[in-house]
Amino acid sequence: MRPAPFTAIGWRFWHIGANCLRGYGHFFGDDPQGGDRHPWPGTASEGVQELANDWSRFRNHVESLGDDRLLQPMGPIAGDYGHERYLLLALHALDEAAHHGAELGVLRDVYLHGFDMKQGATTPTSARRLNRRQAPDGYPAA
């Protein structure tokens, strides 16, 4: 089996929020707003805001469990995962956010440094920046 293609920045934001954090809401009794948890944000700023909202909502759910409930099985609301603890769900959410967040960072850097997917190289301007260790315009120097 081949791995999924390395897709766009927008898809990564959407996946973390809609598929993961918003999708896990059903383990807490959430119903998707309007019956659809998969709306696609129209702009990058909307995507960032939706992800922040999704993270906040998921975090509030986990915090509301308290220490004792966090360590207990989720029960029938979780279907086939009912025997798993809420702690495992929280750790899985962190894993999804971490690995897709890392991919977001890679894609952002590839875009900022001018990587040409067809050529397999950086543009001359971005190569000079990398060689001189200069930050891209608008970013603080390391």
Coordinates of N, CA and C in Angstrom, one line a residue:
M1 N 0.8 -1.2 0.0 CA 0.0 0.0 0.0 C 0.9 1.2 0.0
R2 N 0.6 2.2 -0.9 CA 1.3 3.4 -0.9 C 0.8 4.4 0.0
P3 N 1.6 5.3 0.6 CA 1.2 6.3 1.5 C 0.3 7.4 0.8
A4 N -0.5 8.0 1.6 CA -1.3 9.1 1.0 C -0.4 10.2 0.5
P5 N -0.8 11.0 -0.6 CA 0.0 12.0 -1.1 C 0.2 13.1 0.0
F6 N 1.3 13.8 -0.1 CA 1.6 15.0 0.8 C 0.8 16.2 0.3
T7 N -0.3 16.4 0.8 CA -1.2 17.4 0.3 C -1.0 18.8 0.8
A8 N -1.9 19.7 0.5 CA -1.7 21.1 0.7 C -1.9 21.6 2.2
I9 N -1.4 22.8 2.5 CA -1.6 23.4 3.8 C -3.0 23.5 4.2
G10 N -3.9 23.9 3.3 CA -5.3 24.1 3.7 C -5.9 22.7 4.1
W11 N -5.5 21.7 3.4 CA -6.1 20.3 3.8 C -5.6 19.9 5.2
R12 N -4.4 20.2 5.5 CA -3.9 19.9 6.8 C -4.6 20.6 7.9
F13 N -4.9 21.9 7.8 CA -5.7 22.6 8.8 C -7.0 22.0 8.9
W14 N -7.7 21.8 7.8 CA -9.0 21.2 7.8 C -9.0 19.8 8.4
H15 N -8.1 19.0 8.1 CA -8.0 17.6 8.6 C -7.9 17.6 10.2
I16 N -7.0 18.4 10.7 CA -6.8 18.5 12.1 C -8.1 18.9 12.8
G17 N -8.7 19.9 12.3 CA -9.9 20.4 12.9 C -11.2 19.6 12.6
A18 N -11.5 19.4 11.4 CA -12.8 18.8 11.0 C -12.8 17.3 11.3
N19 N -11.7 16.6 10.8 CA -11.7 15.1 11.0 C -11.3 14.7 12.4
C20 N -10.4 15.4 12.9 CA -9.8 14.9 14.2 C -10.6 15.6 15.4
L21 N -10.3 16.8 15.7 CA -10.8 17.5 16.9 C -12.3 17.6 16.9
R22 N -12.9 18.1 15.8 CA -14.3 18.2 15.7 C -15.0 16.9 15.6
G23 N -14.3 16.0 14.9 CA -14.9 14.6 14.8 C -14.9 13.9 16.1
Y24 N -13.9 14.2 17.0 CA -13.9 13.5 18.3 C -15.0 14.0 19.2
G25 N -15.7 15.1 18.8 CA -16.8 15.6 19.6 C -17.9 14.6 19.9
H26 N -18.1 13.6 19.0 CA -19.1 12.7 19.2 C -18.8 11.8 20.5
F27 N -17.6 11.7 20.9 CA -17.2 10.9 22.1 C -17.7 11.7 23.3
F28 N -18.1 12.9 23.1 CA -18.5 13.8 24.3 C -20.0 14.1 24.1
G29 N -20.7 13.6 23.1 CA -22.1 13.8 22.9 C -22.4 15.0 22.0
D30 N -21.4 15.6 21.3 CA -21.6 16.7 20.4 C -22.3 16.2 19.1
D31 N -23.2 17.0 18.6 CA -23.7 16.8 17.3 C -23.1 17.9 16.4
P32 N -22.7 17.5 15.2 CA -22.1 18.5 14.3 C -23.1 19.6 14.0
Q33 N -22.6 20.9 14.0 CA -23.5 22.0 13.7 C -24.0 21.9 12.3
G34 N -25.3 22.0 12.2 CA -25.9 21.9 10.9 C -25.8 20.5 10.3
G35 N -25.4 19.5 11.0 CA -25.3 18.2 10.5 C -24.1 17.9 9.7
D36 N -23.2 18.8 9.6 CA -21.9 18.6 8.8 C -20.7 19.1 9.6
R37 N -19.8 18.2 9.9 CA -18.6 18.6 10.6 C -17.5 18.9 9.7
H38 N -17.8 18.8 8.4 CA -16.7 18.9 7.4 C -16.7 20.1 6.5
P39 N -17.3 21.3 6.9 CA -17.3 22.4 6.0 C -15.8 22.9 5.7
W40 N -15.6 23.3 4.5 CA -14.3 23.7 4.1 C -14.2 25.2 4.3
P41 N -13.2 25.7 5.0 CA -13.0 27.1 5.2 C -12.7 27.8 3.9
G42 N -13.3 29.0 3.7 CA -13.1 29.7 2.5 C -11.8 30.4 2.3
T43 N -11.1 30.8 3.5 CA -9.8 31.5 3.4 C -8.9 30.9 4.4
A44 N -7.6 31.2 4.3 CA -6.6 30.7 5.3 C -6.9 31.2 6.7
S45 N -7.3 32.5 6.8 CA -7.6 33.0 8.1 C -8.8 32.3 8.8
E46 N -9.8 32.0 7.9 CA -11.0 31.2 8.5 C -10.5 29.8 8.9
G47 N -9.6 29.2 8.1 CA -9.1 27.9 8.5 C -8.4 27.9 9.8
V48 N -7.5 28.9 10.0 CA -6.8 29.1 11.2 C -7.7 29.3 12.4
Q49 N -8.7 30.1 12.2 CA -9.7 30.4 13.3 C -10.5 29.2 13.6
E50 N -10.9 28.4 12.6 CA -11.7 27.2 12.9 C -10.9 26.2 13.6
L51 N -9.6 26.1 13.3 CA -8.8 25.1 14.0 C -8.6 25.6 15.4
A52 N -8.4 26.8 15.7 CA -8.3 27.3 17.1 C -9.6 27.1 17.8
N53 N -10.7 27.3 17.2 CA -12.0 27.0 17.9 C -12.2 25.5 18.2
D54 N -11.8 24.6 17.2 CA -11.9 23.2 17.4 C -11.0 22.7 18.5
W55 N -9.8 23.3 18.6 CA -8.8 22.9 19.6 C -9.4 23.3 21.0
S56 N -9.9 24.5 21.1 CA -10.5 25.0 22.3 C -11.6 24.1 22.8
R57 N -12.5 23.8 21.9 CA -13.7 23.0 22.2 C -13.2 21.6 22.7
F58 N -12.3 21.0 22.0 CA -11.8 19.7 22.4 C -11.1 19.7 23.7
R59 N -10.3 20.7 23.9 CA -9.6 20.9 25.2 C -10.6 21.1 26.3
N60 N -11.6 21.9 26.1 CA -12.7 22.1 27.2 C -13.4 20.8 27.5
H61 N -13.7 20.0 26.5 CA -14.3 18.6 26.7 C -13.4 17.8 27.6
V62 N -12.1 17.7 27.3 CA -11.2 16.9 28.0 C -11.0 17.4 29.5
E63 N -10.9 18.7 29.6 CA -10.7 19.3 30.9 C -12.0 19.0 31.8
S64 N -13.1 19.0 31.2 CA -14.4 18.9 31.9 C -14.5 17.5 32.5
L65 N -13.8 16.5 32.0 CA -13.8 15.1 32.5 C -13.3 15.0 33.9
G66 N -12.3 15.7 34.2 CA -11.6 15.6 35.5 C -10.7 14.4 35.5
D67 N -9.8 14.3 36.4 CA -8.8 13.2 36.5 C -9.4 11.8 36.5
D68 N -10.4 11.6 37.3 CA -10.9 10.3 37.5 C -11.6 9.8 36.2
R69 N -12.4 10.6 35.6 CA -13.1 10.2 34.4 C -12.2 10.0 33.2
L70 N -11.1 10.8 33.2 CA -10.1 10.7 32.1 C -9.5 9.3 32.0
L71 N -9.4 8.6 33.2 CA -8.8 7.3 33.3 C -9.8 6.2 33.1
Q72 N -11.1 6.5 32.9 CA -12.1 5.4 32.8 C -12.4 5.2 31.3
P73 N -12.9 4.0 31.0 CA -13.3 3.7 29.7 C -14.4 4.7 29.2
M74 N -14.4 5.0 27.9 CA -15.4 5.9 27.3 C -16.8 5.4 27.3
G75 N -17.0 4.1 27.2 CA -18.3 3.5 27.3 C -19.0 3.5 26.0
P76 N -20.3 3.2 26.0 CA -21.1 2.9 24.7 C -21.1 4.1 23.7
I77 N -20.9 5.3 24.2 CA -20.9 6.5 23.3 C -19.8 6.4 22.3
A78 N -18.7 5.6 22.6 CA -17.6 5.5 21.7 C -17.6 4.2 20.8
G79 N -18.7 3.5 20.8 CA -18.9 2.4 19.9 C -17.8 1.3 20.2
D80 N -17.1 1.0 19.1 CA -16.1 -0.1 19.1 C -14.9 0.4 20.0
Y81 N -14.8 1.6 20.3 CA -13.7 2.1 21.2 C -14.1 2.3 22.6
G82 N -15.3 1.9 23.0 CA -15.9 2.1 24.3 C -15.0 1.6 25.4
H83 N -14.2 0.6 25.1 CA -13.3 0.0 26.2 C -12.0 0.9 26.4
E84 N -11.8 1.8 25.5 CA -10.6 2.7 25.6 C -10.9 3.9 26.6
R85 N -9.9 4.4 27.2 CA -10.0 5.5 28.1 C -10.0 6.8 27.4
Y86 N -10.6 7.8 28.0 CA -10.6 9.2 27.4 C -9.1 9.7 27.3
L87 N -8.3 9.2 28.2 CA -6.9 9.7 28.1 C -6.3 9.3 26.7
L88 N -6.6 8.1 26.3 CA -6.1 7.6 25.0 C -6.6 8.5 23.9
L89 N -7.8 8.9 23.9 CA -8.4 9.8 22.9 C -7.6 11.1 22.9
A90 N -7.4 11.7 24.1 CA -6.6 12.9 24.2 C -5.2 12.8 23.7
L91 N -4.6 11.7 24.0 CA -3.2 11.5 23.4 C -3.2 11.3 21.9
H92 N -4.3 10.6 21.4 CA -4.4 10.5 20.0 C -4.6 11.9 19.3
A93 N -5.4 12.7 19.9 CA -5.6 14.1 19.4 C -4.3 14.8 19.3
L94 N -3.6 14.7 20.4 CA -2.3 15.4 20.4 C -1.3 14.9 19.4
D95 N -1.3 13.6 19.1 CA -0.5 13.0 18.1 C -0.9 13.5 16.7
E96 N -2.2 13.6 16.5 CA -2.7 14.1 15.2 C -2.3 15.5 15.0
A97 N -2.5 16.3 16.0 CA -2.1 17.8 15.9 C -0.6 17.9 15.7
A98 N 0.2 17.1 16.4 CA 1.7 17.2 16.3 C 2.2 16.8 15.0
H99 N 1.7 15.6 14.5 CA 2.4 15.2 13.2 C 1.8 16.0 12.0
H100 N 0.6 16.4 12.0 CA 0.1 17.2 10.9 C 0.6 18.6 11.1
G101 N 0.7 19.1 12.3 CA 1.3 20.4 12.5 C 2.8 20.5 12.0
A102 N 3.5 19.4 12.2 CA 4.9 19.4 11.7 C 4.9 19.4 10.2
E103 N 3.9 18.7 9.6 CA 3.8 18.8 8.1 C 3.5 20.2 7.7
L104 N 2.6 20.9 8.4 CA 2.3 22.3 8.1 C 3.6 23.1 8.1
G105 N 4.4 22.9 9.1 CA 5.7 23.6 9.2 C 6.6 23.4 8.0
V106 N 6.6 22.1 7.6 CA 7.5 21.7 6.4 C 6.9 22.4 5.1
L107 N 5.6 22.3 4.9 CA 5.0 22.9 3.7 C 5.2 24.4 3.7
R108 N 5.0 25.1 4.9 CA 5.2 26.5 5.0 C 6.7 26.9 4.6
D109 N 7.7 26.1 5.2 CA 9.0 26.4 4.9 C 9.4 26.2 3.4
V110 N 8.8 25.1 2.8 CA 9.1 24.9 1.4 C 8.5 26.0 0.6
Y111 N 7.3 26.5 0.9 CA 6.8 27.6 0.2 C 7.6 28.9 0.4
L112 N 8.0 29.2 1.7 CA 8.7 30.4 2.0 C 10.1 30.5 1.3
H113 N 10.7 29.3 1.2 CA 12.1 29.2 0.7 C 12.1 29.0 -0.8
G114 N 11.0 28.9 -1.4 CA 10.9 28.9 -2.9 C 11.2 27.5 -3.5
F115 N 11.0 26.4 -2.8 CA 11.3 25.1 -3.4 C 10.4 24.9 -4.6
D116 N 11.1 24.5 -5.7 CA 10.4 24.2 -6.9 C 10.2 22.7 -7.1
M117 N 8.9 22.3 -7.0 CA 8.7 20.8 -7.0 C 9.1 20.2 -8.3
K118 N 9.0 20.9 -9.4 CA 9.4 20.4 -10.7 C 10.9 20.3 -10.8
Q119 N 11.6 21.3 -10.3 CA 13.1 21.3 -10.4 C 13.8 20.6 -9.3
G120 N 13.1 20.5 -8.2 CA 13.7 19.8 -7.0 C 14.8 20.7 -6.4
A121 N 14.6 22.0 -6.5 CA 15.6 22.9 -6.0 C 15.0 24.2 -5.5
T122 N 15.8 24.9 -4.8 CA 15.3 26.2 -4.4 C 15.6 27.3 -5.5
T123 N 14.9 28.4 -5.4 CA 15.2 29.5 -6.3 C 16.5 30.1 -5.9
P124 N 17.2 30.8 -6.8 CA 18.4 31.4 -6.5 C 18.3 32.4 -5.3
T125 N 17.2 33.2 -5.2 CA 17.1 34.1 -4.1 C 16.9 33.4 -2.8
S126 N 16.1 32.3 -2.7 CA 15.9 31.6 -1.5 C 17.2 30.8 -1.1
A127 N 17.9 30.3 -2.1 CA 19.2 29.6 -1.8 C 20.2 30.6 -1.2
R128 N 20.3 31.8 -1.7 CA 21.2 32.8 -1.0 C 20.8 33.1 0.4
R129 N 19.5 33.2 0.7 CA 19.0 33.4 2.0 C 19.4 32.2 2.9
L130 N 19.2 31.0 2.4 CA 19.6 29.8 3.2 C 21.1 29.8 3.5
N131 N 21.9 30.1 2.5 CA 23.3 30.0 2.6 C 23.8 31.1 3.6
R132 N 23.1 32.3 3.6 CA 23.5 33.3 4.6 C 22.8 33.3 5.9
R133 N 21.9 32.3 6.0 CA 21.1 32.1 7.2 C 20.2 33.3 7.4
Q134 N 19.7 33.9 6.4 CA 18.8 35.0 6.6 C 17.3 34.6 6.6
A135 N 16.6 35.2 7.4 CA 15.2 34.9 7.4 C 14.4 35.5 6.2
P136 N 13.4 34.8 5.8 CA 12.6 35.4 4.7 C 12.0 36.7 5.1
D137 N 11.7 37.5 4.1 CA 11.1 38.9 4.4 C 9.9 38.7 5.4
G138 N 9.9 39.6 6.4 CA 8.8 39.6 7.3 C 9.0 38.6 8.5
Y139 N 10.1 37.9 8.5 CA 10.3 36.9 9.6 C 11.6 37.3 10.4
P140 N 11.6 37.2 11.7 CA 12.8 37.5 12.4 C 13.9 36.6 12.1
A141 N 15.1 37.1 12.2 CA 16.3 36.3 11.9 C 16.5 35.4 13.1
A142 N 17.1 34.2 12.8 CA 17.3 33.2 13.8 C 18.4 33.6 14.7

